[in-house]
PDB file of C-alpha atoms in Angstrom:
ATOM      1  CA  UNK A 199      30.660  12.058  19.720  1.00  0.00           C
ATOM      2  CA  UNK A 200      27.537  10.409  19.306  1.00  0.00           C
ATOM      3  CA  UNK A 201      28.043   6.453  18.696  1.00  0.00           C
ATOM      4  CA  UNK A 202      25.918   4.261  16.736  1.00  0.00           C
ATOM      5  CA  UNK A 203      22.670   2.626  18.639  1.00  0.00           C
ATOM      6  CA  UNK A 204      22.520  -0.616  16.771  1.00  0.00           C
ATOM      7  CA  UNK A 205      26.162  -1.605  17.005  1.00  0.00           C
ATOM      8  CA  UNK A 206      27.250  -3.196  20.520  1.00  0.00           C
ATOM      9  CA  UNK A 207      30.685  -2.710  21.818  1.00  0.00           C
ATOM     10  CA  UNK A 208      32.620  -5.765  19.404  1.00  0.00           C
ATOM     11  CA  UNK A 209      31.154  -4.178  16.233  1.00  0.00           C
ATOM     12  CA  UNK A 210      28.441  -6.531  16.190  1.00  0.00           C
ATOM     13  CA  UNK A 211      25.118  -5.151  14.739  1.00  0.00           C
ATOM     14  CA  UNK A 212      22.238  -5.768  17.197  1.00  0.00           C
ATOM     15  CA  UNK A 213      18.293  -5.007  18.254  1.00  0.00           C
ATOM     16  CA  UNK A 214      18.358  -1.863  20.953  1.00  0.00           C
ATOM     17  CA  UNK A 215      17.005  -3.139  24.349  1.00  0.00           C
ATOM     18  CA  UNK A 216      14.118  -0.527  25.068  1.00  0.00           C
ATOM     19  CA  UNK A 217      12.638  -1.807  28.188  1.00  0.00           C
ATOM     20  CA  UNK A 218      13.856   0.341  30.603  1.00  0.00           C
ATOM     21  CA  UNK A 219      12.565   3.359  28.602  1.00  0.00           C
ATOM     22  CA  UNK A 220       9.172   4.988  29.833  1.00  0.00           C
ATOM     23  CA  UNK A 221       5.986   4.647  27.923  1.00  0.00           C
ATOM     24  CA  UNK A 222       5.085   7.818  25.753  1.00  0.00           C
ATOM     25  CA  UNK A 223       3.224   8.915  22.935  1.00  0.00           C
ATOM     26  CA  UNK A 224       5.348   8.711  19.511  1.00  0.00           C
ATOM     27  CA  UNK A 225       4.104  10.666  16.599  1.00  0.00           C
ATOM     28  CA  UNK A 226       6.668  10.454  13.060  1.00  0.00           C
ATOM     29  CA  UNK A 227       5.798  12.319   9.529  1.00  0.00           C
ATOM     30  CA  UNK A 228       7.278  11.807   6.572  1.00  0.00           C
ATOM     31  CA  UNK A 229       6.943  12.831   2.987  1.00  0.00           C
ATOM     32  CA  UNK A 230       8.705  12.453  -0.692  1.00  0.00           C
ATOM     33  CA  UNK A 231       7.032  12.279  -4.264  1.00  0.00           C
ATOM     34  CA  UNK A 232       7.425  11.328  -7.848  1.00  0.00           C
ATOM     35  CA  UNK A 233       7.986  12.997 -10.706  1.00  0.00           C
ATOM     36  CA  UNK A 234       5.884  11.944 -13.406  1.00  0.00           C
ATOM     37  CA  UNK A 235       5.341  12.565 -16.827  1.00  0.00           C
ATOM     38  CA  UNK A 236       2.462  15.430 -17.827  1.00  0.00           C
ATOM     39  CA  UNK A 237       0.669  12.166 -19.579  1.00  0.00           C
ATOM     40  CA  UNK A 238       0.639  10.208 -16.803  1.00  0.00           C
ATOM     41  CA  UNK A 239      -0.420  12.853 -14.538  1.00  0.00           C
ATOM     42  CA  UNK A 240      -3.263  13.604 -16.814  1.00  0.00           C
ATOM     43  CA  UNK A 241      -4.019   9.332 -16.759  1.00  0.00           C
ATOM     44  CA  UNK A 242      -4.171   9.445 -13.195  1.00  0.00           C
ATOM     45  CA  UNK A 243      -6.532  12.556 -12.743  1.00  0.00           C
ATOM     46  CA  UNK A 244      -9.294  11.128 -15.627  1.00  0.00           C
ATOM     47  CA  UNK A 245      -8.859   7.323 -13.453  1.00  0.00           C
ATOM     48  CA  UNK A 246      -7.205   5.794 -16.432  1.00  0.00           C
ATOM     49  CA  UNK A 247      -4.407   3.418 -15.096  1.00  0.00           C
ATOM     50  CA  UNK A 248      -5.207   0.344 -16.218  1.00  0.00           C
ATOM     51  CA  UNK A 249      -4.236  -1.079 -12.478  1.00  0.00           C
ATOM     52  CA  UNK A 250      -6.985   1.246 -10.701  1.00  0.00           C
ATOM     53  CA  UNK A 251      -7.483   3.669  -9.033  1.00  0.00           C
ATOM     54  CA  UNK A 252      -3.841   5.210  -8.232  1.00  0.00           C
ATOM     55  CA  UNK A 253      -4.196   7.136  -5.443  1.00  0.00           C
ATOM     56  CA  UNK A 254      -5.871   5.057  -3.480  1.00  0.00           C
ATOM     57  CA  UNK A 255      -4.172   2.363  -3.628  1.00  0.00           C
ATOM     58  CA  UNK A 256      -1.057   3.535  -2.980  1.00  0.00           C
ATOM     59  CA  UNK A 257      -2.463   5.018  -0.045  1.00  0.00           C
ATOM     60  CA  UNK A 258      -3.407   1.556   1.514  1.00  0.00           C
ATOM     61  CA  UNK A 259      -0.210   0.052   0.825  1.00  0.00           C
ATOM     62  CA  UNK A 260       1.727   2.312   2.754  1.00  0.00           C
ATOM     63  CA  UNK A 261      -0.377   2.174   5.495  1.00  0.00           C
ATOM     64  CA  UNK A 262      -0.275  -2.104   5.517  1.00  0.00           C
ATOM     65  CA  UNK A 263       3.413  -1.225   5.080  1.00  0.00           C
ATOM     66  CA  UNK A 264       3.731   0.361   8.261  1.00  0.00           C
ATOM     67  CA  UNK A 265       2.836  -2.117  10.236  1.00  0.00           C
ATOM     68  CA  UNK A 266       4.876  -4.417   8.339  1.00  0.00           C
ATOM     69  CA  UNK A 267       8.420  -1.940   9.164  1.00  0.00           C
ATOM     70  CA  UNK A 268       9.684  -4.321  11.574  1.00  0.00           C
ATOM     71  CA  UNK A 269       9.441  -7.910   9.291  1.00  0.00           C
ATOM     72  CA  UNK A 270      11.205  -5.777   6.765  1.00  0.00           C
ATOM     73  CA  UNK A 271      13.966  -4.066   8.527  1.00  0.00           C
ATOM     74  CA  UNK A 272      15.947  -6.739  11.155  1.00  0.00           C
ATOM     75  CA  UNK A 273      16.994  -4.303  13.672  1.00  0.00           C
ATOM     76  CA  UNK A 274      13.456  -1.953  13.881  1.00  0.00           C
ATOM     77  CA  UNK A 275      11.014  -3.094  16.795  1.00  0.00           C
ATOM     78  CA  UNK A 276       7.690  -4.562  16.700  1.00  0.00           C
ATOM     79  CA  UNK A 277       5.592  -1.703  17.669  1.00  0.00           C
ATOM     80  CA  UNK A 278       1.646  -2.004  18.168  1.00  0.00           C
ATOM     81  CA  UNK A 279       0.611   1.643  16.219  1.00  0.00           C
ATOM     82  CA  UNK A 280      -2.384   3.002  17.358  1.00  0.00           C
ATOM     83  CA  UNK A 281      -3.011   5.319  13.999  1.00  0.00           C
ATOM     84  CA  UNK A 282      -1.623   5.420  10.370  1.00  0.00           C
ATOM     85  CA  UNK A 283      -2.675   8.119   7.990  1.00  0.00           C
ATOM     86  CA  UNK A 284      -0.935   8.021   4.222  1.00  0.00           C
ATOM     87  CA  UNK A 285      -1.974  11.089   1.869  1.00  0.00           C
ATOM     88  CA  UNK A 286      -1.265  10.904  -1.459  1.00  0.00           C
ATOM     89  CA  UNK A 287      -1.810  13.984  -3.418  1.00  0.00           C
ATOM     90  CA  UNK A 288      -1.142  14.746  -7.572  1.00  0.00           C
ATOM     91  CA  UNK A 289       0.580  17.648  -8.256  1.00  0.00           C
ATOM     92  CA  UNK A 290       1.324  18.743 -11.816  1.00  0.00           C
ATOM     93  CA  UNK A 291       4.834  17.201 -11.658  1.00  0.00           C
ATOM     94  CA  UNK A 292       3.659  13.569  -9.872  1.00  0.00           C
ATOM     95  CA  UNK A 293       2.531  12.749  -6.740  1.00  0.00           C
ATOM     96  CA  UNK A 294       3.545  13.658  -2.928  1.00  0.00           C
ATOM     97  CA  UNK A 295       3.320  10.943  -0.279  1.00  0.00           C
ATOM     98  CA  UNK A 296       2.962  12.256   3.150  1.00  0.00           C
ATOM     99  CA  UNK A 297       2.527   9.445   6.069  1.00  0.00           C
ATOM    100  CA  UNK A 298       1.981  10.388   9.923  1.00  0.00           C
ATOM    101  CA  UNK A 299       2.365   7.704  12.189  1.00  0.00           C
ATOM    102  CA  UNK A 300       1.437   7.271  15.876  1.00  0.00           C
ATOM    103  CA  UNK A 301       1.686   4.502  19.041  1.00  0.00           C
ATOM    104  CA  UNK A 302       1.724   4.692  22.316  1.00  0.00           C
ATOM    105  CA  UNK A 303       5.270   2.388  23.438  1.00  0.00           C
ATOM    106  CA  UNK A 304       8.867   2.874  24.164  1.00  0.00           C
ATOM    107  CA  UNK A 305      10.401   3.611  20.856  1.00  0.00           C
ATOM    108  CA  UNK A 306       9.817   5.993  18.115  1.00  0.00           C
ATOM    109  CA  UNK A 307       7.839   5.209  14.801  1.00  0.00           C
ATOM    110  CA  UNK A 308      10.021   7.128  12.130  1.00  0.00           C
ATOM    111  CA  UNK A 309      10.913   3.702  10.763  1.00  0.00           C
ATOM    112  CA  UNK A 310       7.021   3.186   9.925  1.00  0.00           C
ATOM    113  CA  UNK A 311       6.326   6.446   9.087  1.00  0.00           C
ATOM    114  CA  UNK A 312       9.495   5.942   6.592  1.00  0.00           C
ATOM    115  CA  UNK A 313       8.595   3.170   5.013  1.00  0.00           C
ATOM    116  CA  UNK A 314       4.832   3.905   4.153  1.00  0.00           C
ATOM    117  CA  UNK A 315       6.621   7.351   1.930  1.00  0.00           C
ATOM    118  CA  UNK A 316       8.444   4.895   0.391  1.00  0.00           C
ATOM    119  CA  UNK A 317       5.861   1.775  -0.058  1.00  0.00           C
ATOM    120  CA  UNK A 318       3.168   4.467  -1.285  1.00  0.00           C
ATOM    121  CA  UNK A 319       5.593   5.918  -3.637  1.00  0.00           C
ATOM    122  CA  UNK A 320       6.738   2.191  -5.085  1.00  0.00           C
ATOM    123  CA  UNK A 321       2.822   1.737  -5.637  1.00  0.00           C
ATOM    124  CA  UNK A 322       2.470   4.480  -7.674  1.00  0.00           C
ATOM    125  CA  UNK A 323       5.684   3.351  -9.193  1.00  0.00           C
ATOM    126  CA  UNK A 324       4.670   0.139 -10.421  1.00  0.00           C
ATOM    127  CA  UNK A 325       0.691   1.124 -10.876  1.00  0.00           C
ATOM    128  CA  UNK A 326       2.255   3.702 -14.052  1.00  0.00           C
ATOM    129  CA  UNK A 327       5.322   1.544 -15.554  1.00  0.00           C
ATOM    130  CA  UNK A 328       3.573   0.902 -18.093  1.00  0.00           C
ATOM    131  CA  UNK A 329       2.842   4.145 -19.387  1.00  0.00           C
ATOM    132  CA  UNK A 330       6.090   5.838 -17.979  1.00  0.00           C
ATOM    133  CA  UNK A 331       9.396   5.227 -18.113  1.00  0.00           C
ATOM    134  CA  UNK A 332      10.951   8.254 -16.741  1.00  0.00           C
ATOM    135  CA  UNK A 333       9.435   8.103 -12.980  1.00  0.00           C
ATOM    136  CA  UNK A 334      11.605   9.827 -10.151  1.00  0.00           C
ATOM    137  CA  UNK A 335      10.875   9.262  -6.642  1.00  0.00           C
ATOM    138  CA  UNK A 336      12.786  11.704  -4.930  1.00  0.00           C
ATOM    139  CA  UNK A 337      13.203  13.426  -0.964  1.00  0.00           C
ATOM    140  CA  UNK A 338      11.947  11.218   0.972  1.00  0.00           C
ATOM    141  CA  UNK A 339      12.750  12.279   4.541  1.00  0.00           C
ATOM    142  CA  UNK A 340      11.644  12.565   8.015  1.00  0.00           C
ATOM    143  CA  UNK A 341      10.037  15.840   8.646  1.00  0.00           C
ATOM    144  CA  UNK A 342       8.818  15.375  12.355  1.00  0.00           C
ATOM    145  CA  UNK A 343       9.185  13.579  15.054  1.00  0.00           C
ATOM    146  CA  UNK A 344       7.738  13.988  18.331  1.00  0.00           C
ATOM    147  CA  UNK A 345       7.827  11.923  21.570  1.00  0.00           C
ATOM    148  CA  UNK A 346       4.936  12.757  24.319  1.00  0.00           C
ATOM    149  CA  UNK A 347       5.513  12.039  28.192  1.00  0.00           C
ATOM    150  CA  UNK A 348       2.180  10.426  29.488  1.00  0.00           C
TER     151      UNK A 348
END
């Protein structure tokens, strides 16, 4: 049975000590979307969201989110990432957030990659409040992760 990495032996919730692991390459995706209404679809295709320009801005949060993961979640590590890519794309039914995250470093980046699904996805979030009421954001999940021996 597999125990829980972040809980030491008296229960106690703490950091993961990584420095005796080797240095490799760490590549995480991730993706989820939104469900929006056909309206504001259709508001952010024609560039009409009062707050600009959608898409791109949601884009560029979740990347400046990445590299924020570990000042927003206590136990994730500091990691230096060496590439952050966040692709927002509208779909008839909303937007899909896909994030692929990379360093070089002893721990993984699935954390990052996480969070920038999720910051990109807020964006677009609060960007169309104001015009929809309904938003879902919905399956966010890891799809990959991949760890490279150097």
């Amino acid at each position: 049975m597999k125990k829980l990495t972040h809980i030491d032996e008296k229960g106690a919730a703490t950091m993961v000590d990584v420095s005796d692991k080797a240095i490799s390459q760490r590549i995480a995706i991730a993706k989820g979307n939104i469900l929006l209404a056909e309206n504001t679809v259709k508001l952010i295709r024609e560039n009409q969201i009062k707050k600009g320009d959608v898409l791109t801005v949601a884009e560029l949060a979740g990347i400046q989110s990445a590299k924020e993961t570990a000042r927003l979640i206590p136990l994730c590590h500091n990691i230096f990432l060496t590439k952050v890519e966040v692709k927002c794309t509208l779909t008839e039914q909303g937007v899909e957030a896909e994030s692929m995250v990379k360093c070089t470093g002893q721990t993984g980046v699935e954390m990052e990659a996480l969070t920038a699904v999720n910051i990109a996805l807020l964006t677009i979030y609060d960007m169309c409040k104001a015009v929809d009421k309904e938003m879902v954001m919905q399956n966010i999940h890891l799809v990959k992760k991949e760890k490279i021996e150097i």
